[in-house]
Tab-separated table of C-alpha atoms and ligand atoms in Angstrom:
chain	number	residue	atom	x	y	z
A	190	MET	CA	30.918	31.930	-5.872
A	191	ILE	CA	34.595	32.851	-6.179
A	192	GLN	CA	33.023	36.002	-4.580
A	193	MET	CA	31.383	34.266	-1.907
A	194	ASP	CA	34.735	31.581	-1.388
A	195	PRO	CA	37.319	32.460	-2.913
A	196	GLY	CA	39.175	29.179	-2.518
A	197	PHE	CA	36.819	27.752	-3.594
A	198	PHE	CA	37.538	25.932	-7.573
A	199	LYS	CA	40.866	25.627	-6.619
A	200	ARG	CA	40.278	23.695	-3.567
A	201	LEU	CA	37.677	21.869	-6.353
A	202	GLU	CA	40.619	21.131	-8.974
A	203	GLY	CA	42.716	18.896	-5.797
A	204	GLN	CA	40.592	16.184	-5.427
A	205	GLN	CA	38.252	14.694	-5.784
A	206	ALA	CA	37.089	12.873	-2.268
A	207	PRO	CA	33.905	12.182	-2.090
A	208	GLU	CA	32.280	10.515	1.601
A	209	TYR	CA	29.253	9.516	-0.541
A	210	LEU	CA	27.759	7.984	-2.923
A	211	TRP	CA	24.124	8.656	-4.324
A	212	ILE	CA	21.943	6.573	-6.055
A	213	GLY	CA	18.987	7.881	-7.016
A	214	CYS	CA	16.064	9.090	-9.669
A	215	SER	CA	16.840	11.022	-13.020
A	216	ASP	CA	13.504	13.297	-12.109
A	217	SER	CA	14.687	17.502	-12.058
A	218	ARG	CA	13.388	17.425	-9.437
A	219	VAL	CA	15.151	15.823	-7.539
A	220	PRO	CA	19.197	17.152	-7.752
A	221	ALA	CA	21.706	16.042	-5.719
A	222	ASN	CA	23.535	17.959	-4.840
A	223	GLU	CA	21.388	20.117	-3.515
A	224	ILE	CA	18.858	18.044	-1.792
A	225	VAL	CA	21.046	17.100	0.949
A	226	GLY	CA	23.235	20.953	0.815
A	227	LEU	CA	26.537	19.587	-0.358
A	228	ASP	CA	29.309	20.819	-2.469
A	229	PRO	CA	30.764	19.481	-5.794
A	230	GLY	CA	33.188	17.748	-4.557
A	231	GLU	CA	32.177	16.206	-1.962
A	232	LEU	CA	28.913	13.991	-3.171
A	233	PHE	CA	29.495	10.923	-5.573
A	234	VAL	CA	26.043	10.958	-8.060
A	235	HIS	CA	24.463	8.039	-10.100
A	236	ARG	CA	20.834	8.757	-11.257
A	237	ASN	CA	18.829	6.542	-13.441
A	238	VAL	CA	14.787	5.892	-13.316
A	239	ALA	CA	12.953	5.271	-10.658
A	240	ASN	CA	16.837	5.266	-8.081
A	241	LEU	CA	16.928	1.306	-9.378
A	242	ALA	CA	20.980	-0.575	-8.475
A	243	PRO	CA	19.973	-4.110	-10.687
A	244	PRO	CA	22.593	-6.323	-10.708
A	245	GLN	CA	23.098	-7.161	-13.967
A	246	ASP	CA	24.170	-3.422	-14.623
A	247	ALA	CA	27.335	-2.332	-16.185
A	248	ASN	CA	25.944	1.516	-15.547
A	249	TYR	CA	25.674	1.679	-12.122
A	250	LEU	CA	28.746	-0.672	-11.049
A	251	SER	CA	30.732	0.608	-12.213
A	252	VAL	CA	30.151	3.637	-10.678
A	253	LEU	CA	29.529	1.540	-7.587
A	254	GLN	CA	32.892	-0.220	-8.012
A	255	PHE	CA	34.268	2.754	-8.373
A	256	ALA	CA	33.424	4.364	-5.284
A	257	VAL	CA	34.116	1.559	-3.032
A	258	ASP	CA	37.272	0.788	-4.163
A	259	VAL	CA	38.583	3.800	-5.520
A	260	LEU	CA	36.704	7.029	-3.895
A	261	ARG	CA	36.543	4.469	-0.190
A	262	VAL	CA	32.447	6.369	0.717
A	263	ARG	CA	31.347	5.928	3.315
A	264	HIS	CA	27.804	5.917	3.313
A	265	ILE	CA	25.834	4.619	0.578
A	266	MET	CA	22.517	5.909	-0.387
A	267	VAL	CA	18.977	4.978	-1.935
A	268	VAL	CA	17.292	8.133	-2.335
A	269	GLY	CA	13.726	7.796	-4.286
A	270	HIS	CA	10.637	10.129	-4.037
A	271	TYR	CA	7.124	10.182	-3.602
A	272	GLY	CA	4.759	10.295	-6.007
A	273	CYS	CA	7.654	8.956	-8.552
A	274	GLY	CA	6.507	8.975	-11.984
A	275	GLY	CA	9.207	6.204	-12.846
A	276	VAL	CA	7.474	4.039	-10.002
A	277	ARG	CA	3.767	4.778	-11.796
A	278	ALA	CA	4.435	3.787	-14.599
A	279	ALA	CA	6.369	0.523	-13.312
A	280	VAL	CA	2.512	-0.691	-12.347
A	281	ASP	CA	0.097	1.297	-14.622
A	282	GLY	CA	-0.492	-0.583	-17.299
A	283	LYS	CA	0.574	0.605	-20.079
A	284	ARG	CA	2.761	-0.021	-22.381
A	285	ARG	CA	5.998	2.688	-23.293
A	286	GLY	CA	8.485	1.010	-24.915
A	287	LEU	CA	12.477	0.054	-23.465
A	288	VAL	CA	11.627	2.084	-20.323
A	289	ASP	CA	8.858	-1.135	-19.312
A	290	HIS	CA	12.320	-3.325	-19.946
A	291	TRP	CA	13.893	-1.592	-17.290
A	292	LEU	CA	11.266	-0.836	-14.838
A	293	HIS	CA	10.966	-4.559	-14.481
A	294	PRO	CA	12.423	-5.326	-11.209
A	295	ILE	CA	9.660	-2.020	-9.903
A	296	ARG	CA	6.698	-4.118	-10.986
A	297	GLU	CA	8.893	-7.579	-9.830
A	298	VAL	CA	8.234	-5.583	-5.761
A	299	ARG	CA	4.733	-5.389	-6.408
A	300	GLN	CA	4.051	-8.933	-6.230
A	301	ASP	CA	6.178	-9.678	-3.569
A	302	TYR	CA	4.182	-7.288	-2.313
A	303	ARG	CA	0.884	-7.222	-3.220
A	304	HIS	CA	-1.212	-8.189	-0.016
A	305	GLU	CA	0.298	-5.124	1.630
A	306	LEU	CA	-0.670	-2.992	-1.307
A	307	ASP	CA	-3.044	-4.042	-2.479
A	308	ALA	CA	-4.628	-3.455	1.048
A	309	ILE	CA	-4.495	0.270	0.456
A	310	SER	CA	-7.065	2.153	-0.861
A	311	ASP	CA	-6.226	5.292	-1.617
A	312	ASP	CA	-4.194	4.830	-4.819
A	313	ASN	CA	-1.197	8.014	-4.449
A	314	GLN	CA	-0.452	6.315	-0.477
A	315	ARG	CA	-0.670	3.065	-2.609
A	316	LEU	CA	2.070	4.216	-5.146
A	317	ASP	CA	4.485	6.244	-2.310
A	318	ARG	CA	4.039	3.285	-0.712
A	319	LEU	CA	5.854	1.201	-3.319
A	320	CYS	CA	8.187	4.103	-3.808
A	321	GLU	CA	9.284	2.958	0.121
A	322	LEU	CA	9.389	-1.109	-0.724
A	323	ASN	CA	11.904	-0.032	-3.735
A	324	VAL	CA	14.100	2.248	-2.549
A	325	ILE	CA	13.944	-0.587	0.532
A	326	ARG	CA	14.390	-3.566	-1.982
A	327	GLN	CA	17.439	-1.643	-3.535
A	328	VAL	CA	19.426	-0.989	-0.834
A	329	ARG	CA	19.588	-4.752	-0.352
A	330	ASN	CA	20.419	-4.929	-3.988
A	331	VAL	CA	23.481	-2.691	-3.277
A	332	ALA	CA	24.393	-3.966	0.330
A	333	SER	CA	24.541	-7.792	-0.853
A	334	ASP	CA	26.685	-6.657	-4.554
A	335	VAL	CA	30.129	-8.283	-4.016
A	336	PHE	CA	31.846	-5.143	-3.766
A	337	VAL	CA	30.311	-3.572	-1.206
A	338	ALA	CA	31.169	-7.707	0.259
A	339	GLU	CA	34.748	-7.555	-0.389
A	340	ALA	CA	34.760	-4.449	1.116
A	341	TRP	CA	33.334	-4.860	4.054
A	342	ALA	CA	35.368	-8.328	4.893
A	343	ARG	CA	38.952	-6.444	4.145
A	344	GLY	CA	37.626	-4.163	7.242
A	345	GLN	CA	36.894	-0.921	5.342
A	346	LYS	CA	32.937	0.921	7.057
A	347	ILE	CA	30.475	1.349	4.033
A	348	SER	CA	26.408	2.237	5.563
A	349	VAL	CA	23.338	1.762	2.846
A	350	HIS	CA	20.884	4.263	3.876
A	351	GLY	CA	17.028	3.383	2.828
A	352	TRP	CA	16.367	7.644	2.314
A	353	VAL	CA	12.506	8.571	0.417
A	354	TYR	CA	12.658	12.383	-0.703
A	355	SER	CA	8.978	13.892	-0.374
A	356	LEU	CA	8.905	17.350	-3.533
A	357	GLY	CA	6.313	18.514	-1.243
A	358	ASN	CA	7.575	19.404	1.686
A	359	GLY	CA	11.688	19.282	0.338
A	360	LEU	CA	11.482	16.670	4.235
A	361	ILE	CA	13.493	13.188	3.922
A	362	ASN	CA	12.200	10.361	4.656
A	363	ASP	CA	14.908	8.157	6.399
A	364	LEU	CA	13.221	4.294	6.049
A	365	GLU	CA	15.696	2.850	8.667
A	366	CYS	CA	16.491	0.263	6.803
A	367	SER	CA	20.409	0.926	7.597
A	368	VAL	CA	23.094	-1.452	6.405
A	369	GLN	CA	25.935	-1.879	7.865
A	370	SER	CA	28.027	-5.347	7.639
A	371	GLN	CA	26.774	-9.155	6.616
A	372	ALA	CA	24.444	-10.320	9.703
A	373	ASP	CA	22.663	-6.561	9.327
A	374	LEU	CA	21.393	-7.402	5.125
A	375	ASP	CA	21.053	-10.744	6.571
A	376	ALA	CA	17.612	-9.348	8.462
A	377	LEU	CA	16.690	-7.330	6.516
B	1253	CO	CO1	11.204	9.432	-10.188
């Protein structure tokens, strides 16, 4: 790194001023910075199993508040991935312990979209659609959080996006559910 860019670490030491918050899955195949091609210092990252943004989770909320109030990020990306083992584990009916509680919100998403999901005959395709629906739900969670609402109210510009990454080809599918205002959120 120092050979390619002699000033790299000096600049990094100066400050962290990322414009982006990434909320993604802990899966080792979905590394945030590498996927979007950003250097250290450019992306604030929060990862957990199945990229959830639960409104009662103090860890996620602390990250969100710091990103919005202190770092003043412009974009928040909720990034799921196709074939997510967390999403699969949420709905396969097997008992695993604590993680079953963590994954409960995904079972709620499945329940809400039961008719759409039941109409998909292929198991993998149904799971991938649930990965998308989960991302959309988490976008809604983030965008409806009070920290984001207060930021919008004081004129701060924040967009919340929903993406799903494909392990198969390395491409990102933008679910086009971006929310930039209270009006967008009401329409979602
Ligand atoms: Co995953």
